[in-house]
CSV table of C-alpha atoms and ligand atoms in Angstrom, one decimal:
chain,number,residue,atom,x,y,z
A,256,UNK,CA,13.9,-12.1,1.8
A,257,UNK,CA,16.2,-9.1,1.9
A,258,UNK,CA,18.1,-7.7,4.8
A,259,UNK,CA,19.6,-4.2,4.6
A,260,UNK,CA,23.3,-3.8,5.4
A,261,UNK,CA,23.9,-3.1,9.1
A,262,UNK,CA,20.5,-4.6,10.1
A,263,UNK,CA,20.4,-6.1,13.7
A,264,UNK,CA,16.9,-7.4,13.9
A,265,UNK,CA,15.0,-10.2,12.1
A,266,UNK,CA,12.1,-7.8,11.8
A,267,UNK,CA,14.2,-5.9,9.3
A,268,UNK,CA,14.0,-8.8,6.7
A,269,UNK,CA,11.6,-7.6,3.9
A,270,UNK,CA,9.9,-9.4,1.1
A,271,UNK,CA,10.1,-8.0,-2.4
A,272,UNK,CA,6.4,-8.6,-3.2
A,273,UNK,CA,6.8,-7.3,-6.8
A,274,UNK,CA,9.6,-9.8,-7.5
A,275,UNK,CA,7.7,-12.5,-5.8
A,276,UNK,CA,4.6,-11.9,-7.9
A,277,UNK,CA,6.8,-12.0,-11.1
A,278,UNK,CA,7.6,-15.6,-10.3
A,279,UNK,CA,3.9,-16.6,-10.3
A,280,UNK,CA,2.7,-18.1,-13.6
A,281,UNK,CA,-0.2,-20.2,-14.9
A,282,UNK,CA,1.4,-23.3,-13.4
A,283,UNK,CA,1.6,-21.9,-9.9
A,284,UNK,CA,-0.9,-23.5,-7.6
A,285,UNK,CA,0.3,-23.0,-4.1
A,286,UNK,CA,2.0,-20.4,-1.8
A,287,UNK,CA,4.0,-21.8,1.1
A,288,UNK,CA,4.3,-19.3,4.0
A,289,UNK,CA,6.5,-20.0,7.1
A,290,UNK,CA,5.7,-17.8,10.0
A,291,UNK,CA,7.5,-17.4,12.4
A,292,UNK,CA,10.2,-17.9,10.0
A,293,UNK,CA,13.1,-20.4,10.0
A,294,UNK,CA,16.0,-19.6,9.6
A,295,UNK,CA,15.6,-15.9,9.9
A,296,UNK,CA,13.6,-15.7,13.1
A,297,UNK,CA,11.3,-13.1,11.6
A,298,UNK,CA,7.7,-12.8,12.7
A,299,UNK,CA,5.6,-11.4,9.8
A,300,UNK,CA,3.5,-8.3,10.4
A,301,UNK,CA,-0.3,-8.2,9.8
A,302,UNK,CA,0.4,-5.9,6.9
A,303,UNK,CA,2.9,-8.2,5.2
A,304,UNK,CA,0.5,-11.2,5.7
A,305,UNK,CA,-2.3,-9.1,4.2
A,306,UNK,CA,-0.2,-8.4,1.2
A,307,UNK,CA,0.5,-12.2,0.8
A,308,UNK,CA,-3.3,-12.8,1.2
A,309,UNK,CA,-4.0,-10.3,-1.6
A,310,UNK,CA,-1.5,-12.1,-3.9
A,311,UNK,CA,-3.0,-15.5,-3.0
A,312,UNK,CA,-6.5,-14.3,-3.8
A,313,UNK,CA,-5.5,-12.5,-7.0
A,314,UNK,CA,-3.7,-15.7,-8.4
A,315,UNK,CA,-6.2,-18.1,-6.8
A,316,UNK,CA,-3.5,-19.9,-4.8
A,317,UNK,CA,-3.9,-22.5,-2.1
A,318,UNK,CA,-1.8,-21.5,0.9
A,319,UNK,CA,0.2,-23.7,3.2
A,320,UNK,CA,0.8,-21.8,6.4
A,321,UNK,CA,3.6,-23.5,8.2
A,322,UNK,CA,3.2,-22.0,11.7
A,323,UNK,CA,5.1,-24.6,13.7
A,324,UNK,CA,6.7,-21.9,15.8
A,325,UNK,CA,3.3,-20.2,16.6
A,326,UNK,CA,3.8,-20.5,20.4
A,327,UNK,CA,7.4,-19.4,20.3
A,328,UNK,CA,6.7,-15.7,20.3
A,329,UNK,CA,7.5,-13.4,23.1
A,330,UNK,CA,7.0,-9.8,24.3
A,331,UNK,CA,3.8,-8.3,23.0
A,332,UNK,CA,4.6,-9.5,19.4
A,333,UNK,CA,1.4,-10.4,17.6
A,334,UNK,CA,1.3,-13.9,16.0
A,335,UNK,CA,-1.2,-13.5,13.2
A,336,UNK,CA,-2.4,-16.9,12.0
A,337,UNK,CA,-2.7,-16.7,8.2
A,338,UNK,CA,-6.1,-18.5,8.1
A,339,UNK,CA,-7.5,-15.8,10.4
A,340,UNK,CA,-7.2,-13.1,7.7
A,341,UNK,CA,-10.5,-12.3,5.9
A,342,UNK,CA,-11.3,-14.9,3.2
A,343,UNK,CA,-8.1,-17.0,3.8
A,344,UNK,CA,-9.5,-19.9,5.8
A,345,UNK,CA,-11.1,-21.4,2.7
A,346,UNK,CA,-7.8,-21.5,0.9
A,347,UNK,CA,-5.4,-22.3,3.7
A,348,UNK,CA,-4.0,-25.4,5.3
A,349,UNK,CA,-2.3,-24.4,8.6
A,350,UNK,CA,0.4,-26.7,9.8
A,351,UNK,CA,1.4,-27.1,13.5
A,352,UNK,CA,3.9,-29.2,15.3
A,353,UNK,CA,3.5,-30.9,18.7
A,354,UNK,CA,7.2,-31.4,18.7
A,355,UNK,CA,7.8,-27.7,18.5
A,356,UNK,CA,4.8,-26.7,20.8
A,357,UNK,CA,5.8,-29.0,23.7
A,358,UNK,CA,9.5,-29.1,23.1
A,359,UNK,CA,9.7,-32.7,22.1
A,360,UNK,CA,11.3,-32.3,18.7
A,361,UNK,CA,11.9,-35.6,17.2
A,362,UNK,CA,8.4,-36.9,18.1
A,363,UNK,CA,7.4,-36.0,14.5
A,364,UNK,CA,3.8,-35.4,15.3
A,365,UNK,CA,1.8,-32.5,14.1
A,366,UNK,CA,-1.5,-31.3,12.7
A,367,UNK,CA,-3.1,-29.8,9.6
A,368,UNK,CA,-6.1,-27.5,10.0
A,369,UNK,CA,-8.2,-26.4,7.1
A,370,UNK,CA,-11.4,-26.6,5.2
A,371,UNK,CA,-12.8,-30.0,4.2
A,372,UNK,CA,-12.1,-29.5,0.4
A,373,UNK,CA,-8.4,-29.1,1.1
A,374,UNK,CA,-8.1,-31.7,3.9
A,375,UNK,CA,-9.8,-34.5,2.0
A,376,UNK,CA,-7.0,-34.7,-0.7
A,377,UNK,CA,-4.4,-34.1,2.0
A,378,UNK,CA,-5.7,-37.1,4.0
A,379,UNK,CA,-5.4,-39.3,0.9
A,380,UNK,CA,-1.8,-38.3,0.5
A,381,UNK,CA,-1.1,-38.8,4.2
A,382,UNK,CA,-2.7,-42.2,4.0
A,383,UNK,CA,-0.4,-43.2,1.1
A,384,UNK,CA,2.9,-41.6,2.2
A,385,UNK,CA,3.1,-41.4,6.0
A,386,UNK,CA,0.2,-43.8,6.7
A,387,UNK,CA,0.2,-43.4,10.5
A,388,UNK,CA,2.0,-41.9,13.5
A,389,UNK,CA,2.8,-43.5,16.8
A,390,UNK,CA,-0.3,-43.8,19.1
A,391,UNK,CA,1.6,-43.4,22.4
A,392,UNK,CA,3.0,-40.0,21.4
A,393,UNK,CA,-0.5,-39.0,20.2
A,394,UNK,CA,-1.9,-39.9,23.6
A,395,UNK,CA,0.8,-37.9,25.4
A,396,UNK,CA,0.3,-34.8,23.2
A,397,UNK,CA,-3.5,-35.1,23.8
A,398,UNK,CA,-2.8,-35.1,27.5
A,399,UNK,CA,-0.4,-32.2,27.2
A,400,UNK,CA,-3.1,-30.1,25.5
A,401,UNK,CA,-5.8,-31.3,28.0
A,402,UNK,CA,-3.6,-30.0,30.9
A,403,UNK,CA,-2.3,-26.8,29.3
A,404,UNK,CA,-5.2,-25.5,27.1
A,405,UNK,CA,-7.5,-24.3,29.9
A,406,UNK,CA,-4.5,-22.4,31.4
A,407,UNK,CA,-3.6,-21.0,27.9
A,408,UNK,CA,-7.1,-19.6,27.8
A,409,UNK,CA,-7.7,-18.6,31.4
A,410,UNK,CA,-4.5,-18.5,33.3
A,411,UNK,CA,-1.7,-17.7,30.8
A,412,UNK,CA,0.9,-17.0,33.5
A,413,UNK,CA,0.9,-20.7,34.3
A,414,UNK,CA,0.5,-22.0,30.8
A,415,UNK,CA,3.5,-23.5,29.0
A,416,UNK,CA,2.2,-22.6,25.6
A,417,UNK,CA,1.1,-19.1,26.5
A,418,UNK,CA,4.1,-17.9,28.5
A,419,UNK,CA,6.4,-20.8,29.8
A,420,UNK,CA,7.9,-21.7,26.5
A,421,UNK,CA,8.3,-18.2,25.1
A,422,UNK,CA,9.8,-16.9,28.4
A,423,UNK,CA,12.4,-19.7,28.4
A,424,UNK,CA,13.2,-19.0,24.8
A,425,UNK,CA,13.5,-15.3,25.2
A,426,UNK,CA,16.1,-15.7,28.1
A,427,UNK,CA,18.1,-18.1,26.0
A,428,UNK,CA,17.9,-15.8,22.9
A,429,UNK,CA,19.3,-12.9,24.9
A,430,UNK,CA,22.1,-15.1,26.4
A,431,UNK,CA,23.1,-16.3,22.9
A,432,UNK,CA,23.0,-12.8,21.4
A,433,UNK,CA,25.4,-11.5,24.2
A,434,UNK,CA,27.7,-14.5,23.7
A,435,UNK,CA,27.8,-14.0,20.0
A,436,UNK,CA,28.8,-10.4,20.4
A,437,UNK,CA,31.6,-11.4,22.8
A,438,UNK,CA,32.7,-13.8,20.1
A,439,UNK,CA,32.8,-11.0,17.6
A,440,UNK,CA,29.8,-12.2,15.6
A,441,UNK,CA,27.0,-9.8,14.6
A,442,UNK,CA,23.7,-11.4,15.7
A,443,UNK,CA,20.4,-10.7,13.9
A,444,UNK,CA,18.0,-10.7,16.9
A,445,UNK,CA,15.0,-13.0,16.2
A,446,UNK,CA,11.4,-12.1,17.1
A,447,UNK,CA,10.4,-15.7,17.6
A,448,UNK,CA,11.4,-19.4,17.2
A,449,UNK,CA,14.5,-21.4,18.1
A,450,UNK,CA,17.1,-19.9,15.8
A,451,UNK,CA,19.4,-16.9,15.4
A,452,UNK,CA,21.4,-15.8,12.4
A,453,UNK,CA,24.8,-14.2,13.0
A,454,UNK,CA,27.0,-12.5,10.5
A,455,UNK,CA,30.6,-13.7,10.7
A,456,UNK,CA,31.9,-12.1,7.4
A,457,UNK,CA,34.2,-9.7,9.2
A,458,UNK,CA,36.0,-12.5,11.1
A,459,UNK,CA,39.4,-13.2,9.6
A,460,UNK,CA,38.9,-17.0,9.8
A,461,UNK,CA,35.7,-17.0,7.6
A,462,UNK,CA,37.4,-15.1,4.8
A,463,UNK,CA,40.7,-17.0,5.0
A,464,UNK,CA,38.8,-20.3,4.6
A,465,UNK,CA,36.8,-19.2,1.5
A,466,UNK,CA,36.7,-22.0,-1.1
A,467,UNK,CA,35.3,-22.1,-4.7
A,468,UNK,CA,33.7,-25.5,-4.3
A,469,UNK,CA,31.3,-24.7,-1.4
A,470,UNK,CA,29.7,-21.5,-0.3
A,471,UNK,CA,31.6,-19.7,2.4
A,472,UNK,CA,29.2,-20.5,5.2
A,473,UNK,CA,29.6,-24.3,4.6
A,474,UNK,CA,33.4,-23.9,4.8
A,475,UNK,CA,33.1,-21.7,7.9
A,476,UNK,CA,30.5,-24.0,9.6
A,477,UNK,CA,32.7,-27.1,9.0
A,478,UNK,CA,35.7,-25.3,10.5
A,479,UNK,CA,33.8,-24.1,13.5
A,480,UNK,CA,32.4,-27.6,14.1
A,481,UNK,CA,35.7,-29.5,13.5
A,482,UNK,CA,38.2,-27.1,14.9
A,483,UNK,CA,36.3,-25.2,17.6
A,484,UNK,CA,33.6,-27.8,18.5
A,485,UNK,CA,30.7,-25.4,17.9
A,486,UNK,CA,27.9,-26.8,15.7
A,487,UNK,CA,26.0,-24.3,13.5
A,488,UNK,CA,24.1,-24.5,10.3
A,489,UNK,CA,25.1,-22.8,7.0
A,490,UNK,CA,21.9,-20.8,5.9
A,491,UNK,CA,22.9,-21.0,2.2
A,492,UNK,CA,21.5,-24.6,2.5
A,493,UNK,CA,18.1,-23.0,2.4
A,494,UNK,CA,18.6,-21.7,-1.1
A,495,UNK,CA,18.7,-23.6,-4.4
A,496,UNK,CA,20.7,-21.6,-6.9
A,497,UNK,CA,24.4,-21.0,-6.5
A,498,UNK,CA,24.0,-17.3,-6.9
A,499,UNK,CA,21.4,-17.1,-4.1
A,500,UNK,CA,23.6,-19.4,-1.9
A,501,UNK,CA,26.6,-17.1,-2.4
A,502,UNK,CA,24.5,-14.0,-1.6
A,503,UNK,CA,23.5,-15.6,1.7
A,504,UNK,CA,26.7,-17.2,2.8
A,505,UNK,CA,28.0,-14.5,5.2
A,506,UNK,CA,25.9,-15.8,8.1
A,507,UNK,CA,25.5,-18.9,10.2
A,508,UNK,CA,22.4,-20.1,12.0
A,509,UNK,CA,22.6,-21.1,15.6
A,510,UNK,CA,20.0,-22.8,17.8
A,511,UNK,CA,19.6,-21.2,21.3
A,512,UNK,CA,16.9,-23.6,22.6
A,513,UNK,CA,19.6,-25.7,24.4
A,514,UNK,CA,20.3,-26.7,28.0
A,515,UNK,CA,22.1,-24.0,30.0
A,516,UNK,CA,25.2,-26.3,30.3
A,517,UNK,CA,25.4,-26.4,26.5
A,518,UNK,CA,25.0,-22.7,26.1
A,519,UNK,CA,27.7,-22.2,28.8
A,520,UNK,CA,30.1,-24.5,26.9
A,521,UNK,CA,29.4,-22.5,23.7
A,522,UNK,CA,30.1,-19.3,25.7
A,523,UNK,CA,33.6,-20.5,26.5
A,524,UNK,CA,34.3,-21.3,22.9
A,525,UNK,CA,32.9,-17.9,21.6
A,526,UNK,CA,34.8,-16.0,24.3
A,527,UNK,CA,38.0,-17.6,23.1
A,528,UNK,CA,37.1,-16.9,19.4
A,529,UNK,CA,36.5,-13.3,20.2
A,530,UNK,CA,40.0,-12.9,21.5
A,531,UNK,CA,41.8,-14.6,18.5
B,207,LIG,C1,9.6,-24.2,9.5
B,207,LIG,C2,9.5,-25.7,9.9
B,207,LIG,N1,8.4,-26.3,9.5
B,207,LIG,C3,8.3,-27.6,9.9
B,207,LIG,C4,9.2,-28.3,10.7
B,207,LIG,C5,9.0,-29.7,11.0
B,207,LIG,O1,8.6,-29.8,12.3
B,207,LIG,P1,8.4,-31.2,13.0
B,207,LIG,O2,9.6,-32.0,12.7
B,207,LIG,O3,8.2,-30.9,14.5
B,207,LIG,O4,7.2,-31.8,12.4
B,207,LIG,C6,10.4,-27.6,11.1
B,207,LIG,C7,11.4,-28.3,11.9
B,207,LIG,O5,12.5,-27.9,12.1
B,207,LIG,C8,10.5,-26.2,10.7
B,207,LIG,O6,11.6,-25.5,11.1
């Protein structure tokens, strides 16, 4: 995805559909869409998803809709599930995560929803690769849904999935954005999810530490972690070619879904950094 210079919001990330379509050839079988998107924090608009649906139809592609952050959307932002678009259910496997939905990341439990003809082969692969998942966590997640789903449908103010989770996330997002500005970073405000990108390229330290061996964001992230005790992720890790890595190495990715004490400790570090 592309982000214009000076952008401040994840919604400003755009897909070059023409370029994307050029990469499709006779060997292409599948389109993988991640919405809301990690690491950018972008929530795709209905129009963007419709355009992807058009491409999937035109090239007869199966679609994996990785929607693990589907409940992590706040304000009146509209989370459009890809399979809900006209004609898309039949070609889409939608992926969800209990770990993300109920904030138990690490439980590694999720679900795949789709038509029989796509789920039958998926089940065969699951049987041979993953084989099973832990029954106690399955029971716990079933219970979590049993308790929350009626509220999700009828009493959203008291539902964790409808409002509790997103409310908590939104507060923490705003807190981290403010802290980053104090630290002299330029945050790209996400629409959804756990993560925020922040441009550090104007910081002296980042430039001073540039190395030929690793993309700049790796060097900067290592320095931030080792010297300042603040752990971030270098977003260039999400790209495969060196040219793409270098093009996307002026930011770091931070997670704001942390205990308040952790965010407070990060604030102290960022405030100090901002004054250096
Ligand atoms: C976009 C995306 N998809 C899938 C996953 C996997 O989720 P889980 O480990 O909860 O199954 C993650 C986890 O970070 C993610 O960010």
